[in-house]
PDB file of N, CA and C in Angstrom:
ATOM      1  N   MET A  95       0.715  -1.005   0.277  1.00  0.00           N
ATOM      2  CA  MET A  95      -0.094   0.319   0.090  1.00  0.00           C
ATOM      3  C   MET A  95       0.712   1.050   0.047  1.00  0.00           C
ATOM      4  N   GLN A  96       2.031   1.374   0.477  1.00  0.00           N
ATOM      5  CA  GLN A  96       3.268   2.784   0.965  1.00  0.00           C
ATOM      6  C   GLN A  96       3.728   2.475  -1.020  1.00  0.00           C
ATOM      7  N   ALA A  97       4.130   1.547  -1.203  1.00  0.00           N
ATOM      8  CA  ALA A  97       4.368   1.723  -2.724  1.00  0.00           C
ATOM      9  C   ALA A  97       3.291   2.357  -3.400  1.00  0.00           C
ATOM     10  N   PHE A  98       2.410   2.205  -3.075  1.00  0.00           N
ATOM     11  CA  PHE A  98       1.000   2.583  -4.087  1.00  0.00           C
ATOM     12  C   PHE A  98       1.003   4.302  -4.200  1.00  0.00           C
ATOM     13  N   LEU A  99       1.549   4.339  -2.710  1.00  0.00           N
ATOM     14  CA  LEU A  99       1.018   6.493  -2.504  1.00  0.00           C
ATOM     15  C   LEU A  99       2.033   6.984  -3.310  1.00  0.00           C
ATOM     16  N   GLU A 100       3.015   6.324  -2.826  1.00  0.00           N
ATOM     17  CA  GLU A 100       4.367   6.736  -3.343  1.00  0.00           C
ATOM     18  C   GLU A 100       4.458   6.852  -4.601  1.00  0.00           C
ATOM     19  N   LYS A 101       4.005   6.029  -5.108  1.00  0.00           N
ATOM     20  CA  LYS A 101       3.848   5.726  -6.566  1.00  0.00           C
ATOM     21  C   LYS A 101       2.634   6.915  -7.175  1.00  0.00           C
ATOM     22  N   LEU A 102       1.631   6.757  -6.009  1.00  0.00           N
ATOM     23  CA  LEU A 102       0.360   8.302  -6.912  1.00  0.00           C
ATOM     24  C   LEU A 102       1.287   9.344  -6.860  1.00  0.00           C
ATOM     25  N   ILE A 103       1.709   9.879  -5.671  1.00  0.00           N
ATOM     26  CA  ILE A 103       2.580  10.669  -5.418  1.00  0.00           C
ATOM     27  C   ILE A 103       3.534  11.601  -6.718  1.00  0.00           C
ATOM     28  N   GLU A 104       4.198  10.485  -7.160  1.00  0.00           N
ATOM     29  CA  GLU A 104       5.158  10.767  -8.214  1.00  0.00           C
ATOM     30  C   GLU A 104       4.309  11.197  -9.862  1.00  0.00           C
ATOM     31  N   ILE A 105       3.177  10.051  -9.696  1.00  0.00           N
ATOM     32  CA  ILE A 105       2.806  10.369 -11.030  1.00  0.00           C
ATOM     33  C   ILE A 105       1.808  11.938 -10.830  1.00  0.00           C
ATOM     34  N   GLY A 106       1.481  12.318  -9.594  1.00  0.00           N
ATOM     35  CA  GLY A 106       0.476  13.029  -9.446  1.00  0.00           C
ATOM     36  C   GLY A 106       1.540  14.652  -9.628  1.00  0.00           C
ATOM     37  N   THR A 107       2.578  14.724  -8.776  1.00  0.00           N
ATOM     38  CA  THR A 107       3.859  15.517  -9.164  1.00  0.00           C
ATOM     39  C   THR A 107       4.420  15.874 -10.445  1.00  0.00           C
ATOM     40  N   THR A 108       4.532  14.887 -11.135  1.00  0.00           N
ATOM     41  CA  THR A 108       4.762  14.733 -12.767  1.00  0.00           C
ATOM     42  C   THR A 108       3.682  15.458 -13.646  1.00  0.00           C
ATOM     43  N   ALA A 109       2.737  14.787 -13.536  1.00  0.00           N
ATOM     44  CA  ALA A 109       1.656  15.295 -14.203  1.00  0.00           C
ATOM     45  C   ALA A 109       1.296  16.691 -13.706  1.00  0.00           C
ATOM     46  N   GLY A 110       1.675  17.267 -13.116  1.00  0.00           N
ATOM     47  CA  GLY A 110       1.088  18.777 -12.082  1.00  0.00           C
ATOM     48  C   GLY A 110       1.690  19.435 -12.481  1.00  0.00           C
ATOM     49  N   LEU A 111       3.282  19.267 -12.713  1.00  0.00           N
ATOM     50  CA  LEU A 111       4.313  20.547 -13.020  1.00  0.00           C
ATOM     51  C   LEU A 111       4.379  20.454 -14.654  1.00  0.00           C
ATOM     52  N   LYS A 112       4.036  18.890 -15.477  1.00  0.00           N
ATOM     53  CA  LYS A 112       3.364  19.233 -16.846  1.00  0.00           C
ATOM     54  C   LYS A 112       2.510  20.112 -17.182  1.00  0.00           C
ATOM     55  N   ILE A 113       1.731  20.240 -16.406  1.00  0.00           N
ATOM     56  CA  ILE A 113       0.116  20.744 -16.327  1.00  0.00           C
ATOM     57  C   ILE A 113       0.805  22.365 -15.977  1.00  0.00           C
ATOM     58  N   LEU A 114       1.039  22.636 -14.856  1.00  0.00           N
ATOM     59  CA  LEU A 114       1.675  24.129 -15.126  1.00  0.00           C
ATOM     60  C   LEU A 114       2.709  24.821 -16.058  1.00  0.00           C
ATOM     61  N   TYR A 115       3.689  23.656 -16.005  1.00  0.00           N
ATOM     62  CA  TYR A 115       4.416  23.899 -17.571  1.00  0.00           C
ATOM     63  C   TYR A 115       3.601  24.423 -19.030  1.00  0.00           C
ATOM     64  N   ALA A 116       2.531  23.721 -19.140  1.00  0.00           N
ATOM     65  CA  ALA A 116       2.070  23.918 -20.165  1.00  0.00           C
ATOM     66  C   ALA A 116       1.065  25.613 -20.062  1.00  0.00           C
ATOM     67  N   ALA A 117       0.995  25.740 -19.043  1.00  0.00           N
ATOM     68  CA  ALA A 117       0.190  26.985 -18.349  1.00  0.00           C
ATOM     69  C   ALA A 117       0.815  27.807 -18.498  1.00  0.00           C
ATOM     70  N   VAL A 118       1.908  28.104 -18.126  1.00  0.00           N
ATOM     71  CA  VAL A 118       2.872  28.897 -18.401  1.00  0.00           C
ATOM     72  C   VAL A 118       3.264  29.749 -19.452  1.00  0.00           C
ATOM     73  N   ILE A 119       3.257  28.037 -20.695  1.00  0.00           N
ATOM     74  CA  ILE A 119       3.558  28.496 -22.459  1.00  0.00           C
ATOM     75  C   ILE A 119       2.667  29.049 -22.520  1.00  0.00           C
ATOM     76  N   LEU A 120       0.912  28.862 -22.141  1.00  0.00           N
ATOM     77  CA  LEU A 120       0.286  29.202 -22.687  1.00  0.00           C
ATOM     78  C   LEU A 120      -0.085  30.524 -22.380  1.00  0.00           C
ATOM     79  N   ILE A 121      -0.168  31.265 -21.393  1.00  0.00           N
ATOM     80  CA  ILE A 121       0.162  32.800 -20.849  1.00  0.00           C
ATOM     81  C   ILE A 121       0.968  33.466 -21.155  1.00  0.00           C
ATOM     82  N   VAL A 122       2.414  33.170 -21.566  1.00  0.00           N
ATOM     83  CA  VAL A 122       3.455  33.586 -21.972  1.00  0.00           C
ATOM     84  C   VAL A 122       3.632  33.606 -23.952  1.00  0.00           C
ATOM     85  N   GLY A 123       3.401  32.918 -24.242  1.00  0.00           N
ATOM     86  CA  GLY A 123       2.848  32.759 -25.708  1.00  0.00           C
ATOM     87  C   GLY A 123       1.584  33.256 -25.944  1.00  0.00           C
ATOM     88  N   MET A 124       0.561  33.215 -25.438  1.00  0.00           N
ATOM     89  CA  MET A 124      -0.451  34.330 -25.626  1.00  0.00           C
ATOM     90  C   MET A 124      -0.618  35.886 -25.740  1.00  0.00           C
ATOM     91  N   LYS A 125       0.552  36.373 -24.454  1.00  0.00           N
ATOM     92  CA  LYS A 125       1.032  37.849 -24.506  1.00  0.00           C
ATOM     93  C   LYS A 125       1.501  37.726 -25.209  1.00  0.00           C
ATOM     94  N   LEU A 126       2.654  36.791 -25.874  1.00  0.00           N
ATOM     95  CA  LEU A 126       3.766  37.462 -26.722  1.00  0.00           C
ATOM     96  C   LEU A 126       2.973  37.637 -28.050  1.00  0.00           C
ATOM     97  N   SER A 127       2.009  36.854 -28.052  1.00  0.00           N
ATOM     98  CA  SER A 127       1.635  36.934 -29.761  1.00  0.00           C
ATOM     99  C   SER A 127       0.604  37.483 -30.062  1.00  0.00           C
ATOM    100  N   LYS A 128       0.589  38.604 -29.221  1.00  0.00           N
ATOM    101  CA  LYS A 128      -0.466  39.533 -28.925  1.00  0.00           C
ATOM    102  C   LYS A 128       0.297  40.782 -29.445  1.00  0.00           C
ATOM    103  N   PHE A 129       1.176  41.076 -28.837  1.00  0.00           N
ATOM    104  CA  PHE A 129       2.448  42.002 -28.211  1.00  0.00           C
ATOM    105  C   PHE A 129       3.185  41.808 -30.008  1.00  0.00           C
ATOM    106  N   VAL A 130       2.869  40.807 -30.656  1.00  0.00           N
ATOM    107  CA  VAL A 130       3.766  41.382 -32.134  1.00  0.00           C
ATOM    108  C   VAL A 130       2.467  41.493 -33.057  1.00  0.00           C
ATOM    109  N   ILE A 131       1.317  40.703 -33.000  1.00  0.00           N
ATOM    110  CA  ILE A 131       0.278  41.340 -33.712  1.00  0.00           C
ATOM    111  C   ILE A 131       0.285  43.068 -33.149  1.00  0.00           C
ATOM    112  N   LYS A 132       0.111  43.380 -32.422  1.00  0.00           N
ATOM    113  CA  LYS A 132       0.480  44.816 -32.076  1.00  0.00           C
ATOM    114  C   LYS A 132       1.283  45.682 -33.375  1.00  0.00           C
ATOM    115  N   LEU A 133       2.862  45.225 -32.763  1.00  0.00           N
ATOM    116  CA  LEU A 133       3.559  45.475 -33.294  1.00  0.00           C
ATOM    117  C   LEU A 133       3.350  45.723 -35.282  1.00  0.00           C
ATOM    118  N   LEU A 134       2.518  44.562 -35.432  1.00  0.00           N
ATOM    119  CA  LEU A 134       2.647  44.285 -36.974  1.00  0.00           C
ATOM    120  C   LEU A 134       1.509  45.879 -37.279  1.00  0.00           C
ATOM    121  N   ASN A 135       0.747  45.740 -36.495  1.00  0.00           N
ATOM    122  CA  ASN A 135      -0.698  46.680 -36.369  1.00  0.00           C
ATOM    123  C   ASN A 135      -0.244  48.073 -36.463  1.00  0.00           C
ATOM    124  N   LYS A 136       1.223  48.434 -35.855  1.00  0.00           N
ATOM    125  CA  LYS A 136       1.716  50.090 -35.485  1.00  0.00           C
ATOM    126  C   LYS A 136       2.816  50.241 -36.892  1.00  0.00           C
ATOM    127  N   SER A 137       3.347  49.116 -37.567  1.00  0.00           N
ATOM    128  CA  SER A 137       4.345  49.333 -38.392  1.00  0.00           C
ATOM    129  C   SER A 137       3.548  50.132 -39.946  1.00  0.00           C
ATOM    130  N   LYS A 138       4.711  51.140 -40.109  1.00  0.00           N
ATOM    131  CA  LYS A 138       4.193  51.592 -41.183  1.00  0.00           C
ATOM    132  C   LYS A 138       3.964  51.196 -42.414  1.00  0.00           C
ATOM    133  N   GLY A 139       4.558  50.203 -42.718  1.00  0.00           N
ATOM    134  CA  GLY A 139       4.870  49.423 -44.005  1.00  0.00           C
ATOM    135  C   GLY A 139       3.378  48.689 -44.185  1.00  0.00           C
ATOM    136  N   PHE A 140       2.691  48.472 -42.434  1.00  0.00           N
ATOM    137  CA  PHE A 140       1.887  47.000 -42.331  1.00  0.00           C
ATOM    138  C   PHE A 140       0.488  48.371 -42.422  1.00  0.00           C
ATOM    139  N   ASN A 141       0.753  49.329 -42.144  1.00  0.00           N
ATOM    140  CA  ASN A 141      -0.580  50.729 -42.251  1.00  0.00           C
ATOM    141  C   ASN A 141      -1.108  50.674 -43.943  1.00  0.00           C
ATOM    142  N   LYS A 142       0.030  50.999 -45.075  1.00  0.00           N
ATOM    143  CA  LYS A 142       0.242  51.031 -46.021  1.00  0.00           C
ATOM    144  C   LYS A 142      -0.772  50.028 -46.937  1.00  0.00           C
ATOM    145  N   LEU A 143      -1.016  49.015 -46.731  1.00  0.00           N
ATOM    146  CA  LEU A 143      -1.724  48.181 -47.191  1.00  0.00           C
ATOM    147  C   LEU A 143      -3.138  48.241 -47.007  1.00  0.00           C
ATOM    148  N   ASP A 144      -4.372  47.470 -47.947  1.00  0.00           N
ATOM    149  CA  ASP A 144      -5.599  48.108 -48.231  1.00  0.00           C
ATOM    150  C   ASP A 144      -5.951  47.392 -47.092  1.00  0.00           C
ATOM    151  N   GLY A 145      -6.809  48.155 -46.763  1.00  0.00           N
ATOM    152  CA  GLY A 145      -7.636  47.257 -45.271  1.00  0.00           C
ATOM    153  C   GLY A 145      -8.376  46.101 -45.262  1.00  0.00           C
ATOM    154  N   GLY A 146      -8.202  45.711 -46.634  1.00  0.00           N
ATOM    155  CA  GLY A 146      -9.053  43.986 -46.958  1.00  0.00           C
ATOM    156  C   GLY A 146      -7.353  42.882 -46.313  1.00  0.00           C
ATOM    157  N   VAL A 147      -7.042  43.285 -46.927  1.00  0.00           N
ATOM    158  CA  VAL A 147      -5.382  43.079 -47.197  1.00  0.00           C
ATOM    159  C   VAL A 147      -4.558  42.767 -45.455  1.00  0.00           C
ATOM    160  N   ARG A 148      -4.934  44.033 -45.024  1.00  0.00           N
ATOM    161  CA  ARG A 148      -4.368  44.084 -43.479  1.00  0.00           C
ATOM    162  C   ARG A 148      -5.538  43.250 -42.809  1.00  0.00           C
ATOM    163  N   SER A 149      -6.475  42.757 -43.041  1.00  0.00           N
ATOM    164  CA  SER A 149      -7.326  42.315 -41.803  1.00  0.00           C
ATOM    165  C   SER A 149      -7.340  40.580 -42.291  1.00  0.00           C
ATOM    166  N   PHE A 150      -6.926  39.892 -43.484  1.00  0.00           N
ATOM    167  CA  PHE A 150      -6.321  38.769 -43.569  1.00  0.00           C
ATOM    168  C   PHE A 150      -5.124  38.672 -43.270  1.00  0.00           C
ATOM    169  N   VAL A 151      -3.900  39.316 -43.404  1.00  0.00           N
ATOM    170  CA  VAL A 151      -2.903  39.026 -42.661  1.00  0.00           C
ATOM    171  C   VAL A 151      -2.698  38.902 -41.001  1.00  0.00           C
ATOM    172  N   GLU A 152      -3.391  39.988 -41.001  1.00  0.00           N
ATOM    173  CA  GLU A 152      -3.463  40.157 -39.116  1.00  0.00           C
ATOM    174  C   GLU A 152      -4.683  38.494 -38.808  1.00  0.00           C
ATOM    175  N   SER A 153      -5.602  38.598 -39.457  1.00  0.00           N
ATOM    176  CA  SER A 153      -6.576  36.947 -38.774  1.00  0.00           C
ATOM    177  C   SER A 153      -5.444  35.900 -39.077  1.00  0.00           C
ATOM    178  N   ALA A 154      -4.917  35.812 -40.413  1.00  0.00           N
ATOM    179  CA  ALA A 154      -4.126  34.839 -40.859  1.00  0.00           C
ATOM    180  C   ALA A 154      -2.614  34.049 -39.372  1.00  0.00           C
ATOM    181  N   LEU A 155      -2.294  35.541 -38.921  1.00  0.00           N
ATOM    182  CA  LEU A 155      -1.212  35.768 -38.256  1.00  0.00           C
ATOM    183  C   LEU A 155      -1.619  35.406 -37.032  1.00  0.00           C
ATOM    184  N   LYS A 156      -2.439  35.924 -36.530  1.00  0.00           N
ATOM    185  CA  LYS A 156      -3.368  35.670 -35.392  1.00  0.00           C
ATOM    186  C   LYS A 156      -3.756  33.807 -35.087  1.00  0.00           C
ATOM    187  N   ILE A 157      -4.335  33.267 -36.320  1.00  0.00           N
ATOM    188  CA  ILE A 157      -4.370  31.377 -36.364  1.00  0.00           C
ATOM    189  C   ILE A 157      -3.450  30.955 -36.142  1.00  0.00           C
ATOM    190  N   VAL A 158      -2.538  31.588 -36.620  1.00  0.00           N
ATOM    191  CA  VAL A 158      -0.821  30.972 -36.875  1.00  0.00           C
ATOM    192  C   VAL A 158      -0.183  30.780 -35.660  1.00  0.00           C
ATOM    193  N   LEU A 159       0.371  31.852 -34.950  1.00  0.00           N
ATOM    194  CA  LEU A 159       0.462  32.211 -33.648  1.00  0.00           C
ATOM    195  C   LEU A 159      -0.203  31.226 -32.534  1.00  0.00           C
ATOM    196  N   PHE A 160      -1.479  31.209 -32.510  1.00  0.00           N
ATOM    197  CA  PHE A 160      -2.368  30.898 -31.274  1.00  0.00           C
ATOM    198  C   PHE A 160      -2.083  29.356 -31.671  1.00  0.00           C
ATOM    199  N   ALA A 161      -1.558  28.855 -32.834  1.00  0.00           N
ATOM    200  CA  ALA A 161      -1.467  27.759 -32.781  1.00  0.00           C
ATOM    201  C   ALA A 161      -0.478  26.717 -32.805  1.00  0.00           C
ATOM    202  N   VAL A 162       0.567  27.664 -32.792  1.00  0.00           N
ATOM    203  CA  VAL A 162       2.005  27.272 -32.062  1.00  0.00           C
ATOM    204  C   VAL A 162       1.797  27.014 -30.942  1.00  0.00           C
ATOM    205  N   VAL A 163       1.498  28.158 -30.374  1.00  0.00           N
ATOM    206  CA  VAL A 163       1.073  28.232 -28.814  1.00  0.00           C
ATOM    207  C   VAL A 163       0.388  26.947 -28.053  1.00  0.00           C
ATOM    208  N   PHE A 164      -0.334  26.756 -28.449  1.00  0.00           N
ATOM    209  CA  PHE A 164      -1.703  25.373 -28.563  1.00  0.00           C
ATOM    210  C   PHE A 164      -0.904  24.396 -28.545  1.00  0.00           C
ATOM    211  N   ILE A 165      -0.021  24.266 -29.393  1.00  0.00           N
ATOM    212  CA  ILE A 165       0.688  23.094 -30.509  1.00  0.00           C
ATOM    213  C   ILE A 165       2.377  22.297 -28.930  1.00  0.00           C
ATOM    214  N   SER A 166       2.308  23.724 -28.694  1.00  0.00           N
ATOM    215  CA  SER A 166       3.217  23.888 -28.102  1.00  0.00           C
ATOM    216  C   SER A 166       2.980  23.234 -26.693  1.00  0.00           C
ATOM    217  N   ALA A 167       2.316  23.765 -26.186  1.00  0.00           N
ATOM    218  CA  ALA A 167       1.715  23.664 -24.604  1.00  0.00           C
ATOM    219  C   ALA A 167       0.736  22.170 -24.425  1.00  0.00           C
ATOM    220  N   ALA A 168       0.406  21.583 -25.524  1.00  0.00           N
ATOM    221  CA  ALA A 168      -0.022  19.570 -25.881  1.00  0.00           C
ATOM    222  C   ALA A 168       1.045  19.307 -26.057  1.00  0.00           C
ATOM    223  N   TYR A 169       2.548  19.865 -26.440  1.00  0.00           N
ATOM    224  CA  TYR A 169       3.616  18.930 -26.732  1.00  0.00           C
ATOM    225  C   TYR A 169       4.230  18.585 -24.770  1.00  0.00           C
ATOM    226  N   VAL A 170       4.093  19.711 -24.770  1.00  0.00           N
ATOM    227  CA  VAL A 170       4.462  19.569 -22.930  1.00  0.00           C
ATOM    228  C   VAL A 170       3.825  17.992 -21.955  1.00  0.00           C
ATOM    229  N   VAL A 171       2.168  19.148 -21.850  1.00  0.00           N
ATOM    230  CA  VAL A 171       1.922  17.647 -21.780  1.00  0.00           C
ATOM    231  C   VAL A 171       2.098  16.607 -21.987  1.00  0.00           C
ATOM    232  N   GLY A 172       1.648  16.074 -23.076  1.00  0.00           N
ATOM    233  CA  GLY A 172       2.253  14.467 -23.535  1.00  0.00           C
ATOM    234  C   GLY A 172       1.479  14.426 -24.615  1.00  0.00           C
ATOM    235  N   ILE A 173       0.833  15.510 -25.421  1.00  0.00           N
ATOM    236  CA  ILE A 173      -0.610  14.846 -26.107  1.00  0.00           C
ATOM    237  C   ILE A 173       0.549  14.905 -27.795  1.00  0.00           C
ATOM    238  N   PRO A 174       0.690  13.730 -28.212  1.00  0.00           N
ATOM    239  CA  PRO A 174       1.502  13.406 -29.407  1.00  0.00           C
ATOM    240  C   PRO A 174       1.053  14.634 -30.482  1.00  0.00           C
ATOM    241  N   ILE A 175       2.083  15.328 -31.250  1.00  0.00           N
ATOM    242  CA  ILE A 175       2.234  16.150 -31.524  1.00  0.00           C
ATOM    243  C   ILE A 175       1.183  15.604 -33.016  1.00  0.00           C
ATOM    244  N   THR A 176       1.547  14.582 -33.521  1.00  0.00           N
ATOM    245  CA  THR A 176       1.017  14.543 -34.838  1.00  0.00           C
ATOM    246  C   THR A 176      -0.431  13.520 -34.938  1.00  0.00           C
ATOM    247  N   SER A 177      -0.885  13.562 -34.142  1.00  0.00           N
ATOM    248  CA  SER A 177      -2.466  13.212 -33.672  1.00  0.00           C
ATOM    249  C   SER A 177      -3.425  14.668 -33.979  1.00  0.00           C
ATOM    250  N   PHE A 178      -2.514  16.015 -33.161  1.00  0.00           N
ATOM    251  CA  PHE A 178      -3.254  16.875 -32.781  1.00  0.00           C
ATOM    252  C   PHE A 178      -2.781  17.674 -33.955  1.00  0.00           C
ATOM    253  N   ILE A 179      -1.667  17.841 -34.818  1.00  0.00           N
ATOM    254  CA  ILE A 179      -1.988  18.198 -36.010  1.00  0.00           C
ATOM    255  C   ILE A 179      -3.297  17.891 -37.383  1.00  0.00           C
ATOM    256  N   THR A 180      -3.256  17.077 -36.829  1.00  0.00           N
ATOM    257  CA  THR A 180      -3.821  15.749 -38.110  1.00  0.00           C
ATOM    258  C   THR A 180      -5.010  16.358 -37.725  1.00  0.00           C
ATOM    259  N   ILE A 181      -5.967  16.536 -36.594  1.00  0.00           N
ATOM    260  CA  ILE A 181      -7.282  17.238 -36.066  1.00  0.00           C
ATOM    261  C   ILE A 181      -7.294  18.807 -36.836  1.00  0.00           C
ATOM    262  N   LEU A 182      -5.991  19.482 -36.121  1.00  0.00           N
ATOM    263  CA  LEU A 182      -6.101  20.469 -36.239  1.00  0.00           C
ATOM    264  C   LEU A 182      -6.414  20.205 -38.033  1.00  0.00           C
ATOM    265  N   ALA A 183      -5.443  20.331 -38.721  1.00  0.00           N
ATOM    266  CA  ALA A 183      -5.935  20.218 -40.261  1.00  0.00           C
ATOM    267  C   ALA A 183      -7.027  19.544 -40.953  1.00  0.00           C
ATOM    268  N   SER A 184      -7.418  18.478 -39.986  1.00  0.00           N
ATOM    269  CA  SER A 184      -9.265  18.314 -40.830  1.00  0.00           C
ATOM    270  C   SER A 184     -10.154  19.419 -39.807  1.00  0.00           C
ATOM    271  N   LEU A 185      -9.867  19.776 -39.172  1.00  0.00           N
ATOM    272  CA  LEU A 185     -10.703  20.970 -38.692  1.00  0.00           C
ATOM    273  C   LEU A 185     -10.955  22.308 -39.545  1.00  0.00           C
ATOM    274  N   PHE A 186      -9.662  22.898 -40.084  1.00  0.00           N
ATOM    275  CA  PHE A 186      -9.222  23.500 -40.554  1.00  0.00           C
ATOM    276  C   PHE A 186      -9.973  23.236 -42.439  1.00  0.00           C
ATOM    277  N   ILE A 187      -9.871  21.895 -42.381  1.00  0.00           N
ATOM    278  CA  ILE A 187     -10.840  21.658 -44.027  1.00  0.00           C
ATOM    279  C   ILE A 187     -12.094  21.790 -43.778  1.00  0.00           C
ATOM    280  N   ALA A 188     -12.643  20.973 -42.963  1.00  0.00           N
ATOM    281  CA  ALA A 188     -13.894  21.054 -42.437  1.00  0.00           C
ATOM    282  C   ALA A 188     -14.536  22.521 -42.543  1.00  0.00           C
ATOM    283  N   LYS A 189     -13.988  23.680 -42.099  1.00  0.00           N
ATOM    284  CA  LYS A 189     -14.432  25.214 -41.856  1.00  0.00           C
ATOM    285  C   LYS A 189     -14.371  25.693 -43.418  1.00  0.00           C
ATOM    286  N   SER A 190     -13.449  25.437 -44.439  1.00  0.00           N
ATOM    287  CA  SER A 190     -13.056  26.024 -45.487  1.00  0.00           C
ATOM    288  C   SER A 190     -13.871  25.128 -46.239  1.00  0.00           C
ATOM    289  N   SER A 191     -15.020  24.406 -46.055  1.00  0.00           N
ATOM    290  CA  SER A 191     -15.332  23.916 -47.240  1.00  0.00           C
ATOM    291  C   SER A 191     -17.341  24.338 -47.385  1.00  0.00           C
TER     292      SER A 191
END
């Protein structure tokens, strides 16, 4: 019984640290993504573009940056990246159809 409790504590600690690391990655990654998008919006060259193009580039960049952050956090937790990317790709295909 003692060995079981020790193993349970070890697994709980390991999983807790992984979840904590993933939360830090999500928080910092989202802040950095928003910062990059703000920098893009403030750049002079970006403001010279047509409104529709600006909106498209900003939206595409948001999606890519947030996807990278979520995939990184999922990797830290232990979710296999190949299956995660397959799910994301199928969602994008379903949305575009």
